[in-house]
Short mmCIF file of C-alpha atoms and ligand atoms in Angstrom, two decimals:
data_model
loop_
_atom_site.label_atom_id
_atom_site.label_comp_id
_atom_site.label_asym_id
_atom_site.label_seq_id
_atom_site.Cartn_x
_atom_site.Cartn_y
_atom_site.Cartn_z
CA MET A 963 -15.94 20.64 0.24
CA LYS A 964 -15.63 17.76 2.65
CA TYR A 965 -12.19 16.13 2.48
CA VAL A 966 -10.36 13.25 4.08
CA MET A 967 -6.62 13.92 3.81
CA LYS A 968 -4.03 11.30 4.60
CA PHE A 969 -0.46 12.28 5.30
CA GLY A 970 2.15 9.53 5.00
CA GLY A 971 5.31 9.16 7.04
CA THR A 972 7.31 10.80 4.26
CA SER A 973 5.18 13.98 4.54
CA VAL A 974 6.54 14.50 8.02
CA LYS A 975 10.24 14.85 7.31
CA ASP A 976 12.40 17.72 8.60
CA ALA A 977 9.76 20.36 9.33
CA GLY A 978 7.74 17.87 11.32
CA TYR A 979 4.00 18.33 11.35
CA GLN A 980 4.26 22.01 10.45
CA ARG A 981 3.97 21.14 6.79
CA ILE A 982 0.56 19.57 7.39
CA CYS A 983 -0.56 22.86 8.96
CA ASP A 984 0.78 24.84 5.99
CA ILE A 985 -1.24 22.70 3.64
CA LEU A 986 -4.38 22.85 5.75
CA SER A 987 -4.15 26.66 5.80
CA ASN A 988 -5.21 26.50 2.15
CA TYR A 989 -8.37 24.62 3.07
CA ARG A 990 -9.66 26.91 5.84
CA SER A 991 -13.13 27.16 4.36
CA ASP A 992 -13.43 23.37 3.84
CA LYS A 993 -14.22 20.57 6.24
CA VAL A 994 -11.23 18.28 6.64
CA VAL A 995 -10.60 15.00 8.44
CA VAL A 996 -6.88 14.26 8.72
CA VAL A 997 -5.47 10.73 8.79
CA VAL A 998 -1.81 10.28 9.66
CA SER A 999 0.45 7.28 9.41
CA ALA A 1000 3.38 6.57 11.69
CA LEU A 1001 6.70 8.32 11.25
CA LYS A 1002 8.77 6.65 8.56
CA GLY A 1003 10.28 3.37 9.75
CA ILE A 1004 8.48 3.27 13.10
CA THR A 1005 6.05 0.47 12.25
CA ASP A 1006 8.92 -1.76 11.11
CA LYS A 1007 10.73 -1.06 14.36
CA LEU A 1008 7.68 -1.78 16.50
CA LEU A 1009 7.27 -5.12 14.77
CA GLU A 1010 10.94 -5.87 15.27
CA ALA A 1011 10.50 -5.05 18.95
CA THR A 1012 7.82 -7.72 19.33
CA ARG A 1013 10.21 -10.29 17.89
CA LYS A 1014 13.00 -9.18 20.22
CA ALA A 1015 10.62 -9.29 23.18
CA GLU A 1016 9.54 -12.77 22.19
CA ARG A 1017 13.18 -13.81 22.28
CA GLY A 1018 13.58 -12.25 25.70
CA ASP A 1019 16.00 -9.50 24.71
CA GLU A 1020 15.29 -7.22 27.66
CA LYS A 1021 18.19 -4.87 27.07
CA TRP A 1022 17.15 -4.27 23.44
CA ILE A 1023 13.60 -3.48 24.52
CA LYS A 1024 14.82 -1.04 27.14
CA ASP A 1025 16.89 0.87 24.57
CA PHE A 1026 14.08 0.68 22.07
CA LEU A 1027 11.52 2.21 24.43
CA LYS A 1028 13.92 5.06 25.08
CA GLU A 1029 14.44 5.55 21.37
CA VAL A 1030 10.73 5.57 20.52
CA LYS A 1031 10.11 8.09 23.26
CA GLU A 1032 12.96 10.35 22.13
CA THR A 1033 12.11 10.15 18.41
CA HIS A 1034 8.54 11.28 18.99
CA ARG A 1035 9.50 13.97 21.52
CA GLU A 1036 12.01 15.38 19.06
CA VAL A 1037 9.51 15.54 16.21
CA ALA A 1038 6.98 17.07 18.59
CA ARG A 1039 9.47 19.74 19.68
CA ASN A 1040 10.43 20.45 16.05
CA SER A 1041 6.76 20.87 15.25
CA ILE A 1042 5.52 22.78 18.29
CA GLY A 1043 8.47 24.12 20.32
CA THR A 1044 7.81 23.72 24.03
CA LEU A 1045 5.27 20.97 24.55
CA PRO A 1046 2.12 21.83 26.50
CA SER A 1047 1.75 19.73 29.64
CA TRP A 1048 -1.43 18.03 28.42
CA LEU A 1049 0.45 16.74 25.39
CA GLU A 1050 3.33 15.54 27.59
CA GLU A 1051 0.79 13.64 29.66
CA ARG A 1052 -0.86 12.02 26.65
CA LEU A 1053 2.49 11.02 25.16
CA GLU A 1054 3.62 9.62 28.50
CA LYS A 1055 0.47 7.55 28.69
CA ALA A 1056 1.32 6.05 25.29
CA ASP A 1057 4.94 5.42 26.39
CA GLU A 1058 3.71 3.63 29.51
CA GLU A 1059 1.22 1.50 27.64
CA LEU A 1060 3.78 0.44 25.03
CA LYS A 1061 6.20 -0.44 27.81
CA HIS A 1062 3.60 -2.62 29.51
CA VAL A 1063 2.69 -4.51 26.34
CA LEU A 1064 6.30 -5.16 25.39
CA HIS A 1065 7.08 -6.31 28.91
CA GLY A 1066 4.07 -8.60 28.78
CA ILE A 1067 5.52 -10.19 25.65
CA LEU A 1068 8.96 -10.33 27.28
CA TYR A 1069 7.67 -12.28 30.25
CA LEU A 1070 5.42 -14.61 28.28
CA ARG A 1071 7.97 -14.99 25.49
CA GLU A 1072 5.02 -15.12 23.19
CA ALA A 1073 3.68 -12.57 20.71
CA THR A 1074 0.24 -13.44 19.40
CA ALA A 1075 -1.23 -11.83 16.28
CA ARG A 1076 -3.35 -9.80 18.65
CA SER A 1077 -0.41 -8.40 20.61
CA LEU A 1078 1.46 -7.74 17.37
CA ASP A 1079 -1.37 -5.48 16.21
CA TYR A 1080 -1.51 -3.72 19.53
CA VAL A 1081 2.21 -2.94 19.41
CA ALA A 1082 2.17 -1.99 15.72
CA SER A 1083 -0.66 0.51 16.29
CA PHE A 1084 1.45 2.80 18.49
CA GLY A 1085 3.20 4.58 15.60
CA GLU A 1086 -0.08 6.03 14.38
CA ARG A 1087 -1.25 6.81 17.89
CA TYR A 1088 1.81 8.98 18.61
CA SER A 1089 1.53 10.53 15.19
CA ALA A 1090 -2.12 11.56 15.65
CA GLU A 1091 -1.38 13.08 19.05
CA ILE A 1092 1.49 15.19 17.77
CA ALA A 1093 -0.22 16.21 14.52
CA SER A 1094 -3.33 17.33 16.36
CA ALA A 1095 -1.31 19.25 18.97
CA THR A 1096 0.64 20.97 16.20
CA LEU A 1097 -2.60 22.08 14.57
CA ILE A 1098 -3.80 23.49 17.90
CA SER A 1099 -0.50 25.35 18.35
CA ARG A 1100 -1.11 26.95 14.97
CA GLY A 1101 -4.57 28.20 15.90
CA PHE A 1102 -6.72 25.40 14.45
CA LYS A 1103 -9.28 23.56 16.53
CA SER A 1104 -8.42 19.86 16.53
CA LYS A 1105 -8.92 16.55 18.33
CA PRO A 1106 -6.83 13.34 18.08
CA PHE A 1107 -8.29 9.83 17.73
CA THR A 1108 -7.05 6.30 17.37
CA GLY A 1109 -8.76 4.40 14.55
CA GLY A 1110 -10.98 2.55 17.02
CA GLU A 1111 -11.93 5.74 18.87
CA ALA A 1112 -12.91 7.36 15.59
CA GLY A 1113 -15.26 4.44 14.89
CA ILE A 1114 -13.25 2.15 12.61
CA ILE A 1115 -14.70 -1.11 13.89
CA THR A 1116 -13.33 -4.26 12.25
CA ASN A 1117 -13.56 -8.02 12.41
CA SER A 1118 -10.88 -9.77 14.48
CA ARG A 1119 -8.65 -10.90 11.64
CA PHE A 1120 -5.54 -9.47 13.27
CA GLY A 1121 -2.93 -8.12 10.88
CA GLN A 1122 -5.40 -7.90 8.03
CA ALA A 1123 -8.67 -6.78 9.56
CA THR A 1124 -11.72 -5.78 7.52
CA PRO A 1125 -14.02 -2.95 8.57
CA ILE A 1126 -17.64 -3.75 9.39
CA MET A 1127 -19.00 -0.86 7.36
CA GLU A 1128 -22.52 -0.78 8.81
CA ILE A 1129 -21.16 -0.17 12.29
CA VAL A 1130 -18.32 2.03 11.04
CA ARG A 1131 -20.70 4.37 9.25
CA LYS A 1132 -22.82 4.83 12.32
CA LYS A 1133 -19.95 5.29 14.79
CA VAL A 1134 -17.78 7.49 12.60
CA ARG A 1135 -20.68 9.79 11.83
CA GLU A 1136 -21.39 10.11 15.54
CA THR A 1137 -17.82 11.00 16.47
CA ILE A 1138 -16.63 12.94 13.43
CA LEU A 1139 -19.54 14.91 11.95
CA PRO A 1140 -20.24 17.13 15.02
CA LEU A 1141 -16.55 18.12 15.05
CA LEU A 1142 -16.62 19.09 11.39
CA GLU A 1143 -19.73 21.19 12.03
CA ASP A 1144 -17.78 22.94 14.77
CA ASN A 1145 -14.81 23.62 12.41
CA THR A 1146 -12.64 21.24 14.38
CA ILE A 1147 -10.16 19.05 12.53
CA PRO A 1148 -10.31 15.44 13.72
CA VAL A 1149 -6.88 13.80 13.38
CA VAL A 1150 -7.23 10.04 13.15
CA GLY A 1151 -4.30 7.64 13.47
CA GLY A 1152 -4.40 5.43 10.38
CA PHE A 1153 -3.66 1.71 10.01
CA ALA A 1154 -5.44 0.61 13.21
CA GLY A 1155 -9.02 -0.11 14.08
CA ALA A 1156 -10.69 -2.02 16.90
CA THR A 1157 -13.12 -4.89 17.26
CA GLU A 1158 -16.54 -4.27 18.76
CA GLU A 1159 -15.05 -5.36 22.09
CA GLY A 1160 -12.38 -2.67 21.79
CA ILE A 1161 -9.43 -4.94 20.96
CA ILE A 1162 -6.98 -3.14 18.67
CA THR A 1163 -6.59 -4.49 15.13
CA THR A 1164 -4.64 -3.36 12.06
CA LEU A 1165 -5.71 -3.17 8.44
CA GLY A 1166 -2.52 -4.58 6.91
CA ARG A 1167 0.76 -2.89 6.08
CA GLY A 1168 0.36 0.48 4.39
CA GLY A 1169 -3.19 0.50 5.76
CA SER A 1170 -3.45 4.23 6.51
CA ASP A 1171 -4.67 4.83 2.96
CA TYR A 1172 -7.42 2.34 3.68
CA SER A 1173 -8.30 4.15 6.94
CA ALA A 1174 -8.71 7.35 4.92
CA THR A 1175 -11.06 5.82 2.37
CA ILE A 1176 -13.08 4.00 5.06
CA LEU A 1177 -13.64 7.35 6.81
CA ALA A 1178 -14.49 9.02 3.50
CA ASN A 1179 -17.15 6.42 2.82
CA ALA A 1180 -18.57 6.84 6.30
CA ILE A 1181 -18.90 10.62 6.19
CA ASP A 1182 -19.68 10.84 2.43
CA ALA A 1183 -16.63 12.97 1.70
CA ASP A 1184 -16.32 14.80 -1.62
CA GLU A 1185 -12.70 13.79 -2.13
CA VAL A 1186 -9.83 11.91 -0.51
CA ILE A 1187 -6.35 13.37 -0.84
CA ILE A 1188 -3.39 11.10 -0.23
CA TRP A 1189 -0.43 13.39 0.46
CA SER A 1190 2.89 11.72 -0.26
CA ASP A 1191 6.26 12.78 -1.63
CA VAL A 1192 5.66 12.28 -5.35
CA ASN A 1193 3.62 14.36 -7.81
CA GLY A 1194 1.25 11.49 -8.45
CA ILE A 1195 1.13 8.21 -10.32
CA MET A 1196 3.66 8.13 -13.13
CA SER A 1197 3.75 6.37 -16.47
CA ALA A 1198 6.89 4.48 -15.36
CA ASP A 1199 9.41 4.54 -12.54
CA PRO A 1200 11.24 7.84 -13.16
CA LYS A 1201 14.43 6.29 -11.78
CA LEU A 1202 14.37 3.91 -14.74
CA VAL A 1203 12.78 6.06 -17.46
CA SER A 1204 13.67 9.74 -17.26
CA GLU A 1205 10.87 10.61 -19.72
CA ALA A 1206 8.19 9.29 -17.33
CA VAL A 1207 5.22 11.65 -16.88
CA THR A 1208 2.62 12.16 -14.14
CA LEU A 1209 -0.84 10.98 -15.15
CA PRO A 1210 -3.51 13.62 -14.42
CA GLU A 1211 -6.35 11.10 -14.25
CA ILE A 1212 -6.73 7.33 -14.01
CA THR A 1213 -9.68 5.09 -13.27
CA TYR A 1214 -10.27 3.06 -10.10
CA GLU A 1215 -9.75 -0.12 -12.10
CA GLU A 1216 -6.41 1.02 -13.45
CA ALA A 1217 -5.29 2.15 -10.02
CA MET A 1218 -6.19 -1.21 -8.50
CA GLU A 1219 -4.28 -3.03 -11.17
CA MET A 1220 -1.26 -0.84 -10.39
CA ALA A 1221 -1.53 -1.22 -6.64
CA ILE A 1222 -1.57 -4.97 -7.03
CA LEU A 1223 1.50 -4.67 -9.24
CA GLY A 1224 3.25 -2.99 -6.37
CA ALA A 1225 3.40 0.54 -7.74
CA LYS A 1226 3.17 1.42 -4.02
CA ALA A 1227 1.06 4.49 -4.64
CA LEU A 1228 -1.86 3.05 -2.76
CA HIS A 1229 -2.84 0.20 -0.47
CA PRO A 1230 -4.52 -2.43 -2.72
CA ARG A 1231 -7.77 -2.56 -0.76
CA ALA A 1232 -7.96 1.18 -0.21
CA LEU A 1233 -10.20 1.81 -3.19
CA GLU A 1234 -13.03 -0.53 -2.15
CA PRO A 1235 -14.78 1.94 0.17
CA VAL A 1236 -14.64 4.85 -2.28
CA ILE A 1237 -15.64 2.96 -5.43
CA GLU A 1238 -18.99 2.20 -3.86
CA LYS A 1239 -19.70 5.90 -3.39
CA LYS A 1240 -17.75 7.16 -6.41
CA ILE A 1241 -15.58 9.39 -4.23
CA PRO A 1242 -12.45 10.46 -6.16
CA VAL A 1243 -9.01 9.95 -4.63
CA ARG A 1244 -6.22 12.35 -5.43
CA ILE A 1245 -2.54 11.61 -4.95
CA LYS A 1246 -0.66 14.84 -4.22
CA ASN A 1247 2.84 15.90 -3.27
CA THR A 1248 3.28 17.44 0.20
CA PHE A 1249 6.42 19.16 -1.05
CA ASN A 1250 4.82 20.50 -4.24
CA PRO A 1251 1.20 21.12 -3.25
CA ARG A 1252 0.43 23.28 -6.30
CA HIS A 1253 0.88 20.31 -8.61
CA GLU A 1254 -2.56 18.89 -9.37
CA GLY A 1255 -1.36 15.31 -8.83
CA THR A 1256 -3.23 12.27 -10.07
CA LYS A 1257 -6.98 11.96 -9.70
CA ILE A 1258 -8.32 8.43 -9.39
CA MET A 1259 -11.95 8.31 -10.45
CA GLU A 1260 -14.68 6.25 -12.01
CA ALA A 1261 -14.21 7.46 -15.58
CA VAL A 1262 -11.54 9.83 -16.84
CA THR A 1263 -12.68 13.10 -18.37
CA ARG A 1264 -9.68 14.02 -20.48
CA PRO A 1265 -8.70 12.37 -23.72
CA TYR A 1266 -5.52 10.38 -23.70
CA HIS A 1267 -3.02 9.82 -26.39
CA SER A 1268 -2.38 6.30 -25.34
CA VAL A 1269 -4.11 3.06 -24.55
CA VAL A 1270 -1.31 1.97 -22.22
CA LYS A 1271 -0.85 4.36 -19.33
CA VAL A 1272 1.61 2.73 -16.99
CA ILE A 1273 4.46 0.34 -17.66
CA SER A 1274 6.16 -1.41 -14.75
CA LEU A 1275 9.21 -3.58 -14.50
CA ILE A 1276 8.90 -6.35 -11.92
CA LYS A 1277 12.10 -7.87 -10.63
CA ASP A 1278 13.10 -10.57 -8.17
CA ILE A 1279 10.88 -13.20 -9.72
CA CYS A 1280 11.43 -16.66 -11.19
CA MET A 1281 9.66 -18.63 -13.89
CA ILE A 1282 8.89 -22.30 -13.41
CA THR A 1283 7.81 -24.40 -16.38
CA ILE A 1284 6.51 -27.94 -16.40
CA LYS A 1285 6.38 -29.69 -19.74
CA GLY A 1286 5.95 -33.07 -21.28
CA ALA A 1287 3.83 -34.92 -23.81
CA SER A 1288 2.20 -36.86 -20.94
CA MET A 1289 0.48 -33.65 -19.85
CA VAL A 1290 -1.61 -33.46 -22.98
CA GLY A 1291 -5.19 -34.36 -22.12
CA GLU A 1292 -4.29 -35.35 -18.53
CA VAL A 1293 -7.37 -34.30 -16.61
CA GLY A 1294 -6.60 -32.80 -13.20
CA MET A 1295 -2.99 -32.01 -14.09
CA ALA A 1296 -3.35 -28.25 -13.52
CA ALA A 1297 -5.15 -28.82 -10.22
CA ARG A 1298 -2.35 -31.06 -8.97
CA PHE A 1299 0.26 -28.57 -10.09
CA PHE A 1300 -1.33 -25.57 -8.37
CA ASN A 1301 -2.17 -27.50 -5.23
CA LYS A 1302 1.49 -28.30 -4.80
CA ILE A 1303 2.41 -24.63 -5.23
CA ALA A 1304 -0.10 -23.72 -2.56
CA GLU A 1305 1.53 -26.30 -0.32
CA ALA A 1306 4.76 -24.28 -0.68
CA LYS A 1307 2.74 -21.26 0.57
CA SER A 1308 3.66 -19.31 -2.51
CA ASN A 1309 1.59 -16.84 -4.44
CA VAL A 1310 1.46 -17.28 -8.19
CA MET A 1311 2.02 -13.97 -9.98
CA MET A 1312 1.54 -15.07 -13.59
CA ILE A 1313 0.12 -18.20 -15.26
CA SER A 1314 0.30 -19.33 -18.84
CA GLN A 1315 -0.62 -22.56 -20.63
CA SER A 1316 -0.59 -23.12 -24.35
CA ILE A 1317 -3.54 -24.77 -26.03
CA SER A 1318 -1.41 -27.82 -26.82
CA GLU A 1319 -1.51 -28.42 -23.03
CA SER A 1320 2.05 -29.66 -23.19
CA ASN A 1321 3.41 -27.01 -20.86
CA ILE A 1322 2.41 -24.67 -18.04
CA SER A 1323 4.54 -21.74 -16.94
CA ILE A 1324 4.14 -19.77 -13.77
CA VAL A 1325 5.94 -16.84 -12.20
CA VAL A 1326 6.59 -16.66 -8.47
CA LYS A 1327 8.59 -14.38 -6.21
CA LYS A 1328 12.28 -15.26 -6.11
CA GLU A 1329 12.14 -15.86 -2.36
CA ASN A 1330 9.58 -18.67 -2.86
CA ALA A 1331 11.00 -20.22 -6.04
CA LYS A 1332 13.37 -22.79 -4.53
CA LYS A 1333 10.75 -24.22 -2.21
CA VAL A 1334 8.13 -24.37 -4.98
CA HIS A 1335 10.57 -26.07 -7.34
CA GLU A 1336 11.53 -28.64 -4.69
CA ILE A 1337 7.95 -29.57 -3.90
CA LEU A 1338 7.09 -29.82 -7.59
CA MET A 1339 10.15 -32.03 -8.20
CA LYS A 1340 9.02 -34.36 -5.44
CA GLU A 1341 5.54 -34.61 -6.94
CA PHE A 1342 6.34 -34.81 -10.65
CA GLY A 1343 10.00 -35.90 -10.71
CA ASN A 1344 9.19 -39.54 -11.40
CA GLU A 1345 6.77 -38.85 -14.22
CA ALA A 1346 7.64 -38.19 -17.84
CA LYS A 1347 7.67 -34.46 -17.27
CA LYS A 1348 10.40 -31.87 -17.16
CA LEU A 1349 10.59 -29.07 -14.64
CA GLU A 1350 12.59 -25.96 -15.35
CA LEU A 1351 13.43 -23.10 -13.04
CA GLU A 1352 14.67 -19.85 -14.54
CA ASP A 1353 15.90 -17.17 -12.19
CA ASP A 1354 17.42 -14.70 -14.67
CA ILE A 1355 14.12 -13.20 -15.78
CA CYS A 1356 11.92 -10.19 -15.08
CA ALA A 1357 8.37 -9.24 -16.02
CA ILE A 1358 6.92 -6.18 -17.70
CA ALA A 1359 3.34 -5.17 -17.08
CA CYS A 1360 1.41 -2.71 -19.22
CA VAL A 1361 -1.75 -1.28 -17.66
CA GLY A 1362 -4.43 0.85 -19.26
CA GLU A 1363 -8.17 0.74 -19.62
CA GLY A 1364 -7.88 1.78 -23.26
CA MET A 1365 -6.60 -1.70 -24.06
CA LYS A 1366 -10.04 -3.11 -23.37
CA GLY A 1367 -11.59 -4.04 -26.67
CA THR A 1368 -8.97 -2.14 -28.68
CA PRO A 1369 -7.54 -4.45 -31.30
CA GLY A 1370 -3.89 -4.24 -32.14
CA VAL A 1371 -2.51 -3.19 -28.76
CA ALA A 1372 -0.69 -6.47 -28.25
CA ALA A 1373 0.66 -6.33 -31.79
CA ARG A 1374 2.06 -2.84 -31.21
CA MET A 1375 3.43 -3.89 -27.87
CA PHE A 1376 5.30 -6.93 -29.10
CA LYS A 1377 6.51 -5.17 -32.23
CA ALA A 1378 8.08 -2.45 -30.08
CA VAL A 1379 9.76 -5.08 -27.94
CA ALA A 1380 10.91 -7.11 -30.95
CA ASP A 1381 12.29 -3.99 -32.63
CA ALA A 1382 14.38 -3.44 -29.50
CA GLY A 1383 15.85 -6.90 -30.10
CA VAL A 1384 14.21 -8.43 -27.02
CA ASN A 1385 12.85 -11.96 -26.95
CA VAL A 1386 9.59 -12.59 -25.08
CA ARG A 1387 9.52 -15.78 -22.99
CA MET A 1388 5.98 -15.90 -21.62
CA ILE A 1389 2.81 -13.83 -21.93
CA ALA A 1390 -0.26 -13.47 -19.73
CA GLN A 1391 -3.35 -11.35 -20.14
CA GLY A 1392 -6.27 -11.38 -17.78
CA SER A 1393 -9.65 -11.37 -19.45
CA SER A 1394 -10.25 -7.95 -17.89
CA GLU A 1395 -7.94 -6.83 -20.73
CA LEU A 1396 -6.64 -4.11 -18.45
CA ASN A 1397 -3.20 -5.57 -18.16
CA ILE A 1398 -0.82 -7.46 -20.39
CA SER A 1399 2.24 -8.89 -18.69
CA PHE A 1400 5.15 -10.73 -20.18
CA VAL A 1401 8.45 -12.22 -19.16
CA VAL A 1402 11.84 -11.38 -20.68
CA LYS A 1403 15.45 -12.10 -19.70
CA GLU A 1404 16.56 -9.92 -16.81
CA VAL A 1405 19.25 -8.25 -18.93
CA ASP A 1406 16.61 -7.17 -21.46
CA GLY A 1407 14.13 -5.72 -18.94
CA LEU A 1408 15.16 -2.08 -19.08
CA LYS A 1409 15.49 -2.14 -22.86
CA ALA A 1410 11.95 -3.48 -23.23
CA LEU A 1411 10.57 -1.00 -20.69
CA LYS A 1412 12.12 1.96 -22.51
CA ALA A 1413 10.95 0.74 -25.92
CA LEU A 1414 7.37 0.41 -24.66
CA HIS A 1415 7.45 3.79 -22.95
CA LYS A 1416 8.59 5.37 -26.17
CA GLU A 1417 5.88 3.61 -28.18
CA PHE A 1418 2.92 4.21 -25.89
CA ILE A 1419 3.71 7.31 -23.85
CA GLU A 1420 6.26 9.43 -25.64
CA LYS A 1421 4.83 9.24 -29.17
CA VAL A 1422 1.99 11.64 -28.37
CA GLY A 1423 -0.92 11.69 -30.77
CA GLN A 1424 -0.62 8.10 -31.92
CA ARG A 1425 -3.33 5.66 -31.06
N1 LIG B 2665 2.44 2.58 9.44
C1 LIG B 2665 1.81 1.50 8.74
C2 LIG B 2665 2.85 0.75 7.90
O1 LIG B 2665 4.00 1.12 7.88
C3 LIG B 2665 0.66 1.95 7.92
C4 LIG B 2665 0.96 2.98 6.86
O2 LIG B 2665 2.04 3.56 6.83
O3 LIG B 2665 0.09 3.23 6.04
O4 LIG B 2665 2.53 -0.22 7.30
MG1 MG B 2666 1.92 4.02 2.22
#
């Protein structure tokens, strides 16, 4: 089998990169490309460093550079013991480069999107170096790469770059395939790529998953494994619902819906490159590798007892409603309304309008709500319309492909919620029918979540 395996920052806790080697020992007869993300928290710190440098905080930067150096040396020592001199040299080169970039920003007092990406990419660069060296110390053949070196060529949309797949396929095959033939494990730093001119870019936060699936597409891998610290994708947050179960299989579509909901199992764009080639993605637990995890694939093979597979509770949101008889039949009203929200630079998470046209409700993130409300008040305050902002709400989203074309799911859903004594304030369903979301009072959120979990997940055998 040909695998691309991505190890997240959480996979590299106490035992350092040794755990990656332990896992790879079980795949000795397979061909494996490894993708690593930065150590936990490092990317955040690198981004903070650019802000400090921009403000001219020289002392902070000095301490920071020392800290970055020490953190990575310590993990390297925990993983390998005494560091070989070639590794010392490569790590020092990274230290020096990071120092130069941050000093550049310090002097200019300006951090462009381009320099931000350059700085942010260092976490994965260190990580790939140390992971690869650890593999070598354990008797594997291995070679480290940055994303750009491996062939992940992107456009120059810094911070959110998109791979140019035609070029990527060609370059990645040239660099990676000969190594696999030679039983060498390429270790690629995730998250970053490079433009055709060699300028470093990043694929967006959490982008190492995306790096893994881009590489899988390029080399026509049989499977991608995302190693993290959970057994897979669960039916609900186990911290909220103790009866939550791991789902053995879900479809690409369901997974995308969940990623967008912020289930955090996967980078939202990460599935694009594998869907095209129908390459399955498995989420597995580094600390419990025997568990089969969750397989994300085109169509599930096992029968399920439920049409709803995952139920999420979404907090820190507000609902804004505009209402008034004057809205009825007012052409262009919705356009005006949403234009104003865009002006507030806010995403809209949910939308609902009744057929009477006398009100529109939207849900936005709490952090954007005040600004949106203000701008809307300015625009509509003098008209015969009322604007309401509710900040004591939360949303519940039910995801499952079985809902598509199955009558009665909504009825069951709202009956379960009503039986729990919870009032529903707003409902939205996309025409994909993969997801029904609704808003309830914040105090009722957990009650509704548990009632739905009982109805759709725990009552096995019911359809
Ligand atoms: N290190 C990057 C981030 O924190 C990418 C990743 O972890 O996937 O966003
Ligand atoms: Mg991640």
